[in-house]
Amino acid sequence: MRAAPPNAPRRLGFQAFPRAAGAMAIGVLAACTGVIHDPEGAARPDASVAIPGPLLLRRLTNAEYDRTVRDLLGQTTRVSADFPADAKVFGFDDGAVSLTISPLHAERYRDAAERIGAEVTASPARMASVVGCDLTGTGRAPCLARFVGSFARRAYRRPLVDAEVQGLLHVADVAADDPDRNAAVALIIEAVLQSPSFLFRAEFGAPDPSRPGLYRLGRFDLASRLSYLLWGTTPDDALLDTAQAGTLDTAEGLAQTARTMLADARAHEGLAAFYGQWLRLYTLATVHRDATQYPSWSPELSASMSEETSRTVDDLVWRDGANFLDLLTGHATFLDGRLATLYGLPPPADGTWARTDLSDHPERGGLLTQASYLTLTAHSEGSMLIHRGKYVREVLLCETLPTPPANVPTIPAPVPGETDVERLERHRSDPSCNGCHRLMDPVGMGMHRYDSIGAFHLVDAQQRAISQAGTLYGYTPPDFDGPTELSRRLRDLPEVSQCVVRQVFRYAFGRAEVMTAAGDLPQIERTTERFRSSQYSFREMLVSLVASDAFRYGRPAGGGS
Amino acid sequence: MSPRIHRRTLLKGLLGGAAVSIALPPLECFVNANGTAYAGGGSAFPKRFGVFYWGNGVLPVRWDPADEGPNYTLSPQLMPLADLKADMTVVSQTRVFTTNSSPHGSGPSGLFSGDALVNDSFSRPSIDQVIAQEIGGSTRFRSLELGVQRSDNSWSLAGPHQVNPPETSPSALFNRLFGDGFRMPGDMSAPDPRMRLRRSVLDAVLGQATTLRGRLGSNDQARLDQHLEGIRTLEQQIANLELNPPNLAACHRPTMPAADYPDVEGRPQMSQISHVMSDLVAMALACDLTRVFFNMYSQPVNNTLFPGATSGHHQLTHDEPGDQPGVDAIVRYIMADLAYFLTALRSVPEGDGNLLRHSIVLCTTDCSYGRSHSIDDYPMILAGSGGGTLRTGTHIAARGENSSKVMLTVLQAMGLHATEYGVGAGHATDALSALAP
């Protein structure tokens, strides 16, 4: 197991679960008294040399599995619906440490492999595209060999060694007498889809004499890293060919290939997989609201909320010249009829999605005024303000707040007549609670005019004016008035732009970043600098990350054999 | 390669070389030459072990019985178990000695793994997996993990970060147990020819894995080995199918449960699901499909909206003022579901006894008082006598004792030759003598 970073208290995530929390634990705020600083790194004269992280065997996430079998074999059903769900760590499902294969997983992978094998071989169209040669007569053996060579190379994301090819052809022999001439293909598909070389992304690398102690990733390892980061799915033949030709052996070649890949339609889906998790949009699918309290609530409205933010981010990622930090302060958004009604804005002319200018609507503009954020943080009325503040700290500032320690008093029960704000103030009057909650509650109070489905109100049910005065402790000046001012303030914080990079880093490497000079800090600073110098072009930031040493090198995890 | 040897090696690896002395009883001794009856363990029937776990603790003042011994009076929260009083022992007042750093996480870690959380995970396999390594090898499922609340989290871990996710859909659990691959007792028909192909595929997978394994570092090898263990279990299932199933009188294929148990007005149908799951587990044990189970009834920190509750379970444990009648009702609701579960086991006759009597079911939660997350006075019930190796029908108030002693007692009662349990503060070398029959 990876050692915890020095001085980092160990923590459990919100779910209080080893699997959910263990994979990517990082340093937390020491006693919640301020933001993370790294005196060691700041004092270090040359913090420019990146120390790459460990190489880890990473199981495909369920989402990656689905996209991968779709691209390999034309499987269009979501096979992973039957798999155990992947743990979410920092919102991401790709934490390498927690991606293991239990006996139940093994059963479900077998069932999926058998189903996919049967469906492919029952479909002449899929057989033609997957195999594409004649399995009868004297052509059978060369056809099977060709199929194994091409299919398994794509499935394993690298060329096979001879023993692997022979093993797969041997399976085909078992079905030699089967009246169904396609049976051998089904068996090969089953074996490949259950093989660890398919289910895990193994990264081998090789020692680099010029970088003692480090492994340089192999060209096929890099093809997989690129592909799952940028496309969210398996490399295709063209990318494997690019790797085989040696193009990925240099930083320049990686950058150039990444640019080509970003121009491919698959990158839209791939990057959406990142930001949907970073911004926790996936949680909206499980939000429920009481129909009597919120008559406008529906699963469709919840989906629209997610869609608004997705379209906003897509616009900032893919529009040339867009500044990604406009996510916080943009004066336009994308609305459909449902959301427009919720926001009290005129619905789009044709009722479907349209870019909407918000210049005349100061209460809207930027992520912190979008219904997605305002709704998914409202686990309950009483804790809504806490979680809105927690989200700002964790998702946008990359601070890590600890769960309440054992044996401390918890949020008090409401007293009749007490407002949420008063209740939280009473809770914070206990010094042992105030240490952490002063970081969260006063931030969330800035968004108090938005209810738990994101509708805007100036007064509460008793017609009392709702304050939107908030405080972001640890930053100067701390006080702010409402989400617009907070967002403007956040946008200018170097911690926020760096946090975007840190979140990409977590997702790209399937682990927590270590914010020390001997860890990942130098690389994160360099990538952040590139983000800044490109006027916050998300794509340029990605390109610089994939061309970096952090991407190209690794440390062997544990002893080799 | 013998699966048993492999398991021993794996176990040793998982425990990181920590001192464990577990003798491996020969698995074959459980089944006689005909495969029609069982022998060994002091009982004509195999011993089973299981965990029934629920989240968010209890109210200790309403959980702990006021008096001790065989004539104790059931506490209010234990009242739903009145009919099972003779079949179980309440163990109160033990402490989880390992550090309490994580609400709802430290208790299960200390109890089920015998160690504090390490890198936010168990450092060792959970007790069900320790037992499964010993007695799970001859059944179709080495162990069975299930739950009632929909979730993929569990305290059943094969090793650090190696969670065994629970099956929480009754119909999926039914299909897994009694769908393809289930043979009725006495079924002498030839095995499905498809199994030969499946075995060839699995052989090929193992071959592919061997090539990969040689190229990996040791940490990665451990992760790969867990995968291979799963593949070998699949092969074992085929081997079991080729044996004639034992002619177990009580075994039959249950009826297919409903495809779905949707929430009713935002409230999951906990009891309805739990009852179906209980009947499926009882039949899985009766048919000897497995001998070890872990039932995650509900999750730590779960905010399930129980019938009649004004708020989610976890929320209530912290927010409800006074004596917390809402929390009390939820605990009693869960105990009623536990009673159904244990009764389902008891209603399966085995020889002159019943399934529950041949089992040990550890029933427990993640903390004592949910509101404060304390792990002193840990709530535990041991149901079943393990075929006469555990005392039942009493309340033992083991004041200040290390909860690991209870776990060591369970291991020994299950027939494992364990002499210690836990590490660090959780280490224990003595059993809890009051639990001896």
Coordinates of N, CA and C in Angstrom, one line a residue, chain A residues 281-464:
Chain A
L281 N -21.7 16.0 -10.6 CA -23.0 16.0 -11.3 C -23.7 14.7 -11.2
Y282 N -23.0 13.6 -11.2 CA -23.6 12.2 -11.1 C -24.5 12.1 -9.9
T283 N -24.3 12.9 -8.9 CA -25.1 12.7 -7.7 C -26.5 13.2 -7.9
L284 N -26.7 14.0 -8.9 CA -28.1 14.5 -9.1 C -29.1 13.4 -9.5
A285 N -28.6 12.3 -10.0 CA -29.5 11.2 -10.4 C -30.1 10.6 -9.2
T286 N -29.5 10.7 -8.1 CA -30.1 10.1 -6.9 C -30.7 11.1 -5.9
V287 N -30.9 12.3 -6.3 CA -31.5 13.3 -5.4 C -33.0 13.1 -5.5
H288 N -33.6 13.2 -4.4 CA -35.1 13.1 -4.3 C -35.6 14.4 -3.6
R289 N -36.7 14.9 -4.0 CA -37.3 16.0 -3.2 C -38.8 15.7 -3.0
D290 N -39.3 16.2 -1.9 CA -40.7 16.0 -1.5 C -41.6 16.7 -2.5
A291 N -42.5 16.0 -3.1 CA -43.3 16.6 -4.2 C -44.3 17.7 -3.6
T292 N -44.7 17.5 -2.4 CA -45.6 18.6 -1.9 C -44.9 19.9 -1.6
Q293 N -43.6 19.8 -1.2 CA -42.8 21.0 -0.9 C -42.3 21.6 -2.2
Y294 N -42.0 20.7 -3.2 CA -41.4 21.2 -4.4 C -42.2 20.6 -5.6
P295 N -43.3 21.2 -5.9 CA -44.2 20.7 -7.0 C -43.5 20.6 -8.3
S296 N -42.5 21.5 -8.5 CA -41.9 21.5 -9.8 C -40.8 20.4 -10.0
W297 N -40.5 19.7 -8.8 CA -39.4 18.8 -8.9 C -39.8 17.5 -9.7
S298 N -38.9 17.1 -10.5 CA -39.1 15.8 -11.2 C -37.7 15.3 -11.6
P299 N -37.6 14.0 -11.9 CA -36.3 13.5 -12.3 C -35.8 14.2 -13.6
E300 N -36.7 14.7 -14.4 CA -36.4 15.4 -15.6 C -35.7 16.7 -15.3
L301 N -36.3 17.4 -14.3 CA -35.7 18.7 -13.8 C -34.3 18.4 -13.3
S302 N -34.1 17.4 -12.6 CA -32.8 17.0 -12.1 C -31.8 16.8 -13.2
A303 N -32.3 16.1 -14.3 CA -31.4 15.8 -15.4 C -31.1 17.1 -16.1
S304 N -32.0 18.0 -16.2 CA -31.8 19.3 -16.8 C -30.7 20.1 -16.1
M305 N -30.7 20.0 -14.7 CA -29.7 20.7 -13.9 C -28.3 20.3 -14.3
S306 N -28.2 18.9 -14.4 CA -26.9 18.4 -14.8 C -26.5 18.8 -16.2
E307 N -27.5 18.9 -17.0 CA -27.2 19.2 -18.4 C -26.8 20.7 -18.5
E308 N -27.4 21.6 -17.8 CA -27.0 23.0 -17.8 C -25.5 23.1 -17.5
T309 N -25.0 22.5 -16.4 CA -23.6 22.6 -16.1 C -22.7 21.9 -17.1
S310 N -23.2 20.8 -17.6 CA -22.4 20.1 -18.6 C -22.2 20.9 -19.9
R311 N -23.3 21.6 -20.3 CA -23.2 22.4 -21.5 C -22.3 23.6 -21.2
T312 N -22.4 24.1 -20.0 CA -21.5 25.3 -19.6 C -20.0 24.9 -19.7
V313 N -19.7 23.7 -19.1 CA -18.3 23.3 -19.1 C -17.9 22.9 -20.5
D314 N -18.7 22.2 -21.3 CA -18.4 21.9 -22.6 C -18.0 23.1 -23.4
D315 N -18.8 24.1 -23.3 CA -18.6 25.4 -24.0 C -17.2 25.9 -23.6
L316 N -16.8 25.9 -22.3 CA -15.6 26.4 -21.9 C -14.4 25.6 -22.3
V317 N -14.6 24.3 -22.5 CA -13.5 23.4 -22.9 C -13.3 23.5 -24.4
W318 N -14.4 23.5 -25.1 CA -14.2 23.3 -26.6 C -14.3 24.5 -27.4
R319 N -14.8 25.7 -26.9 CA -14.8 26.9 -27.6 C -13.4 27.5 -27.6
D320 N -12.8 27.7 -28.8 CA -11.5 28.3 -28.9 C -11.5 29.6 -28.2
G321 N -10.4 29.8 -27.4 CA -10.3 31.1 -26.8 C -11.0 31.3 -25.5
A322 N -11.8 30.2 -25.1 CA -12.6 30.3 -23.9 C -11.7 30.3 -22.7
N323 N -12.1 31.1 -21.7 CA -11.3 31.1 -20.4 C -12.1 30.1 -19.4
F324 N -11.4 29.1 -19.0 CA -12.1 28.1 -18.2 C -12.6 28.6 -16.9
L325 N -12.0 29.6 -16.4 CA -12.5 30.2 -15.1 C -13.8 30.9 -15.2
D326 N -14.3 31.1 -16.5 CA -15.6 31.7 -16.6 C -16.7 30.7 -16.1
L327 N -16.2 29.5 -15.8 CA -17.2 28.6 -15.1 C -17.7 29.2 -13.8
L328 N -16.9 30.1 -13.2 CA -17.4 30.7 -11.9 C -18.2 32.0 -12.2
T329 N -17.8 32.7 -13.2 CA -18.3 34.1 -13.3 C -19.0 34.4 -14.7
G330 N -19.2 33.3 -15.5 CA -19.8 33.6 -16.8 C -21.2 34.3 -16.7
H331 N -21.5 35.1 -17.7 CA -22.7 35.8 -17.7 C -23.7 35.2 -18.7
A332 N -23.4 34.0 -19.1 CA -24.4 33.3 -20.0 C -24.5 31.8 -19.5
T333 N -25.6 31.2 -19.8 CA -25.7 29.8 -19.4 C -26.6 29.1 -20.5
F334 N -26.9 27.9 -20.3 CA -27.7 27.1 -21.2 C -28.9 26.6 -20.5
L335 N -30.1 26.9 -21.0 CA -31.3 26.6 -20.3 C -32.3 25.9 -21.2
D336 N -33.1 25.0 -20.6 CA -34.3 24.5 -21.3 C -35.5 25.1 -20.6
G337 N -36.7 24.7 -21.1 CA -37.9 25.3 -20.5 C -38.0 25.1 -19.0
R338 N -37.7 23.9 -18.6 CA -37.9 23.6 -17.1 C -37.0 24.5 -16.3
L339 N -35.7 24.6 -16.7 CA -34.8 25.4 -15.9 C -35.2 26.9 -15.9
A340 N -35.6 27.4 -17.1 CA -35.9 28.8 -17.3 C -37.1 29.1 -16.3
T341 N -38.0 28.2 -16.2 CA -39.2 28.4 -15.3 C -38.7 28.4 -13.8
L342 N -37.8 27.5 -13.5 CA -37.2 27.5 -12.2 C -36.5 28.8 -11.8
Y343 N -35.8 29.3 -12.8 CA -35.0 30.5 -12.6 C -35.8 31.8 -12.8
G344 N -37.1 31.6 -13.2 CA -37.9 32.8 -13.4 C -37.5 33.6 -14.7
L345 N -37.0 32.9 -15.7 CA -36.5 33.5 -16.9 C -37.5 33.1 -18.0
P346 N -37.5 33.9 -19.1 CA -38.4 33.4 -20.2 C -37.8 32.2 -20.9
P347 N -38.7 31.2 -21.1 CA -38.2 29.9 -21.7 C -37.6 30.1 -23.1
P348 N -36.7 29.3 -23.5 CA -36.2 29.4 -24.9 C -37.3 29.3 -25.9
A349 N -37.1 30.0 -27.0 CA -38.2 30.1 -28.0 C -38.7 28.7 -28.4
D350 N -37.9 27.8 -28.7 CA -38.4 26.5 -29.2 C -38.5 25.5 -28.1
G351 N -38.3 25.9 -26.9 CA -38.4 25.0 -25.7 C -37.3 24.2 -25.4
T352 N -36.3 24.1 -26.3 CA -35.1 23.2 -26.1 C -34.0 24.1 -25.6
W353 N -32.8 23.5 -25.6 CA -31.6 24.1 -25.0 C -31.2 25.3 -25.8
A354 N -30.9 26.4 -25.1 CA -30.4 27.6 -25.8 C -29.5 28.3 -24.9
R355 N -28.5 29.0 -25.5 CA -27.6 29.8 -24.8 C -28.4 31.1 -24.3
T356 N -28.3 31.4 -23.0 CA -29.1 32.5 -22.5 C -28.2 33.5 -21.8
D357 N -28.4 34.7 -22.2 CA -27.6 35.8 -21.6 C -28.2 36.2 -20.3
L358 N -27.3 36.4 -19.3 CA -27.8 36.6 -17.9 C -27.5 38.0 -17.4
S359 N -27.1 38.9 -18.3 CA -26.7 40.2 -17.9 C -27.8 40.9 -17.1
D360 N -29.0 40.7 -17.4 CA -30.1 41.4 -16.6 C -30.5 40.6 -15.4
H361 N -29.8 39.5 -15.1 CA -30.3 38.7 -14.0 C -29.1 38.5 -13.0
P362 N -28.8 39.4 -12.2 CA -27.6 39.4 -11.4 C -27.6 38.2 -10.4
E363 N -28.8 37.6 -10.1 CA -28.8 36.5 -9.2 C -28.4 35.2 -9.8
R364 N -28.2 35.3 -11.2 CA -27.7 34.0 -11.9 C -26.4 34.4 -12.6
G365 N -25.6 33.4 -12.8 CA -24.3 33.6 -13.5 C -23.2 32.9 -12.8
G366 N -22.7 31.8 -13.4 CA -21.6 31.1 -12.7 C -22.1 29.8 -12.0
L367 N -21.2 28.9 -11.8 CA -21.6 27.6 -11.2 C -22.3 27.7 -9.8
L368 N -21.9 28.7 -9.0 CA -22.5 28.7 -7.7 C -23.9 29.2 -7.7
T369 N -24.4 29.7 -8.8 CA -25.8 30.0 -8.9 C -26.6 29.0 -9.8
Q370 N -25.9 28.0 -10.2 CA -26.6 27.0 -11.0 C -27.3 26.0 -10.1
A371 N -28.5 25.5 -10.6 CA -29.3 24.6 -9.9 C -28.6 23.3 -9.5
S372 N -27.7 22.9 -10.4 CA -27.0 21.6 -10.1 C -26.2 21.7 -8.8
Y373 N -25.4 22.7 -8.6 CA -24.6 22.8 -7.4 C -25.6 23.1 -6.2
L374 N -26.5 23.9 -6.4 CA -27.4 24.3 -5.3 C -28.3 23.1 -4.8
T375 N -28.6 22.2 -5.7 CA -29.4 21.1 -5.4 C -28.6 19.9 -4.8
L376 N -27.5 19.6 -5.5 CA -26.8 18.4 -5.1 C -26.1 18.6 -3.7
T377 N -25.9 19.8 -3.3 CA -25.4 20.1 -2.0 C -26.4 20.1 -0.9
A378 N -27.7 20.0 -1.2 CA -28.8 20.2 -0.2 C -29.2 18.8 0.2
H379 N -28.4 18.1 0.9 CA -28.8 16.7 1.4 C -30.0 16.8 2.3
S380 N -30.1 17.8 3.1 CA -31.3 18.1 3.9 C -31.3 19.6 4.1
E381 N -32.5 20.1 4.4 CA -32.6 21.6 4.7 C -31.6 22.0 5.7
G382 N -31.5 21.2 6.7 CA -30.7 21.7 7.9 C -29.2 21.7 7.6
S383 N -28.7 20.9 6.6 CA -27.3 20.8 6.4 C -26.9 21.4 5.1
M384 N -27.9 22.0 4.4 CA -27.7 22.6 3.1 C -26.5 23.6 3.0
L385 N -26.5 24.5 4.0 CA -25.5 25.6 4.0 C -24.1 25.0 4.3
I386 N -24.1 24.0 5.2 CA -22.8 23.4 5.5 C -22.2 22.8 4.2
H387 N -23.0 22.0 3.5 CA -22.5 21.3 2.3 C -22.2 22.2 1.1
R388 N -22.9 23.3 1.1 CA -22.6 24.3 0.0 C -21.2 24.9 0.3
G389 N -20.9 25.1 1.6 CA -19.6 25.6 1.9 C -18.5 24.6 1.7
K390 N -18.9 23.3 2.1 CA -17.9 22.2 2.0 C -17.5 22.0 0.5
Y391 N -18.5 22.1 -0.4 CA -18.2 22.0 -1.8 C -17.2 23.0 -2.3
V392 N -17.5 24.2 -1.9 CA -16.5 25.3 -2.3 C -15.1 25.0 -1.8
R393 N -15.0 24.5 -0.6 CA -13.7 24.2 0.0 C -13.1 23.0 -0.8
E394 N -13.8 21.9 -1.0 CA -13.3 20.7 -1.4 C -13.2 20.6 -3.0
V395 N -14.2 21.0 -3.6 CA -14.3 20.9 -5.1 C -13.6 22.0 -5.8
L396 N -13.7 23.2 -5.3 CA -13.1 24.4 -6.0 C -11.8 24.8 -5.4
L397 N -11.6 24.6 -4.1 CA -10.3 25.0 -3.5 C -9.4 23.8 -3.2
C398 N -9.9 22.6 -3.4 CA -9.1 21.4 -3.1 C -8.6 21.3 -1.7
E399 N -9.3 22.0 -0.8 CA -9.0 21.7 0.6 C -9.7 20.4 1.0
T400 N -9.1 19.7 2.0 CA -9.7 18.4 2.4 C -10.2 18.6 3.8
L401 N -11.5 18.6 4.1 CA -12.0 18.7 5.4 C -12.2 17.4 6.0
P402 N -11.7 17.2 7.3 CA -11.9 15.9 7.9 C -13.4 15.6 8.2
T403 N -13.7 14.4 8.3 CA -15.1 14.1 8.9 C -15.0 14.4 10.4
P404 N -16.2 14.6 11.0 CA -16.2 14.9 12.4 C -15.5 13.8 13.1
P405 N -14.5 14.1 14.0 CA -13.9 13.0 14.8 C -14.9 12.3 15.6
A406 N -14.5 11.1 16.0 CA -15.4 10.3 16.9 C -15.6 11.1 18.2
N407 N -16.7 10.9 18.8 CA -16.9 11.4 20.2 C -17.0 12.9 20.3
V408 N -17.4 13.6 19.2 CA -17.6 15.0 19.4 C -19.1 15.3 19.3
P409 N -19.6 16.4 19.9 CA -21.0 16.7 19.7 C -21.3 16.9 18.3
T410 N -22.5 16.7 17.9 CA -22.9 16.9 16.5 C -23.9 18.0 16.4
I411 N -24.3 18.3 15.1 CA -25.2 19.4 14.9 C -26.4 19.3 15.8
P412 N -26.7 20.3 16.6 CA -27.8 20.2 17.5 C -29.1 20.1 16.8
A413 N -30.1 19.5 17.5 CA -31.4 19.5 17.0 C -32.0 20.9 17.0
P414 N -32.9 21.2 16.0 CA -33.4 22.6 16.0 C -34.3 22.9 17.2
V415 N -34.2 24.1 17.6 CA -35.2 24.6 18.6 C -36.3 25.3 17.9
P416 N -37.5 25.1 18.3 CA -38.7 25.7 17.6 C -38.4 27.2 17.4
G417 N -38.7 27.6 16.2 CA -38.6 29.1 15.9 C -37.2 29.5 15.4
E418 N -36.2 28.6 15.6 CA -34.9 28.9 15.3 C -34.7 28.8 13.7
T419 N -33.9 29.7 13.1 CA -33.6 29.6 11.7 C -32.4 28.7 11.6
D420 N -32.2 28.2 10.3 CA -31.0 27.4 10.1 C -29.7 28.0 10.4
V421 N -29.7 29.3 10.1 CA -28.4 30.1 10.4 C -28.2 30.1 11.9
E422 N -29.3 30.4 12.6 CA -29.1 30.5 14.1 C -28.7 29.2 14.7
R423 N -29.3 28.1 14.1 CA -28.9 26.8 14.6 C -27.5 26.5 14.4
L424 N -27.0 26.8 13.1 CA -25.6 26.6 12.8 C -24.7 27.5 13.7
E425 N -25.2 28.7 14.0 CA -24.4 29.6 14.8 C -24.3 29.0 16.2
R426 N -25.4 28.5 16.7 CA -25.3 27.8 18.1 C -24.3 26.7 18.1
H427 N -24.4 25.9 17.0 CA -23.4 24.8 16.9 C -22.0 25.2 16.9
R428 N -21.7 26.3 16.2 CA -20.3 26.8 16.1 C -19.9 27.5 17.4
S429 N -20.9 27.8 18.3 CA -20.4 28.4 19.5 C -19.6 27.4 20.4
D430 N -19.7 26.1 20.0 CA -18.9 25.1 20.7 C -17.5 25.2 20.0
P431 N -16.4 25.5 20.7 CA -15.1 25.7 20.1 C -14.7 24.4 19.3
S432 N -15.1 23.2 19.8 CA -14.6 22.0 19.2 C -15.3 21.8 17.8
C433 N -16.4 22.5 17.6 CA -17.1 22.4 16.3 C -16.7 23.5 15.4
N434 N -16.4 24.7 16.0 CA -16.1 25.9 15.3 C -14.9 25.7 14.4
G435 N -13.9 25.0 14.9 CA -12.7 24.9 14.1 C -12.9 24.5 12.7
C436 N -13.7 23.5 12.4 CA -14.0 23.1 11.1 C -15.2 23.8 10.5
H437 N -16.2 24.0 11.3 CA -17.5 24.5 10.7 C -17.4 26.0 10.3
R438 N -16.5 26.7 10.9 CA -16.3 28.1 10.5 C -15.8 28.2 9.0
L439 N -15.2 27.1 8.6 CA -14.7 27.1 7.2 C -15.8 26.8 6.2
M440 N -16.9 26.1 6.7 CA -17.9 25.7 5.8 C -19.2 26.5 5.9
D441 N -19.8 26.6 7.1 CA -21.1 27.2 7.2 C -21.1 28.6 6.7
P442 N -20.1 29.5 7.1 CA -20.2 30.9 6.6 C -20.1 31.1 5.1
V443 N -19.4 30.1 4.4 CA -19.4 30.2 3.0 C -20.7 29.8 2.4
G444 N -21.3 28.8 2.9 CA -22.6 28.4 2.4 C -23.7 29.4 2.7
M445 N -23.5 30.2 3.7 CA -24.5 31.3 4.0 C -24.6 32.3 2.9
G446 N -23.6 32.4 2.1 CA -23.6 33.3 1.0 C -24.6 32.9 -0.1
M447 N -25.0 31.6 -0.1 CA -25.9 31.1 -1.1 C -27.3 30.7 -0.4
H448 N -27.6 31.5 0.6 CA -28.8 31.1 1.4 C -30.0 31.5 0.7
R449 N -29.9 32.4 -0.3 CA -31.2 32.8 -1.0 C -31.7 31.8 -2.0
Y450 N -30.9 30.7 -2.1 CA -31.3 29.6 -3.1 C -31.8 28.4 -2.3
D451 N -33.0 28.0 -2.6 CA -33.5 26.9 -1.8 C -33.0 25.5 -2.3
S452 N -33.5 24.4 -1.8 CA -32.8 23.2 -2.1 C -33.0 22.6 -3.4
I453 N -33.8 23.3 -4.3 CA -33.7 23.0 -5.7 C -33.2 24.1 -6.6
G454 N -32.6 25.1 -5.9 CA -31.9 26.2 -6.6 C -32.8 27.4 -7.0
A455 N -34.1 27.4 -6.5 CA -34.9 28.6 -6.8 C -34.5 29.7 -5.9
F456 N -34.6 30.9 -6.4 CA -34.1 32.1 -5.7 C -35.3 32.8 -4.9
H457 N -35.0 33.1 -3.7 CA -35.9 33.8 -2.8 C -35.3 34.9 -2.1
L458 N -35.9 36.1 -2.0 CA -35.4 37.2 -1.2 C -35.9 37.1 0.2
V459 N -37.0 36.5 0.4 CA -37.6 36.4 1.8 C -37.9 34.9 2.1
D460 N -37.9 34.5 3.4 CA -38.3 33.2 3.7 C -39.8 33.0 3.9
A461 N -40.2 31.8 4.3 CA -41.6 31.5 4.4 C -42.3 32.5 5.4
Q462 N -41.6 33.0 6.3 CA -42.2 34.0 7.3 C -42.0 35.4 6.8
Q463 N -41.7 35.6 5.5 CA -41.5 36.9 4.9 C -40.3 37.7 5.5
R464 N -39.4 37.0 6.2 CA -38.2 37.7 6.7 C -37.2 37.7 5.6

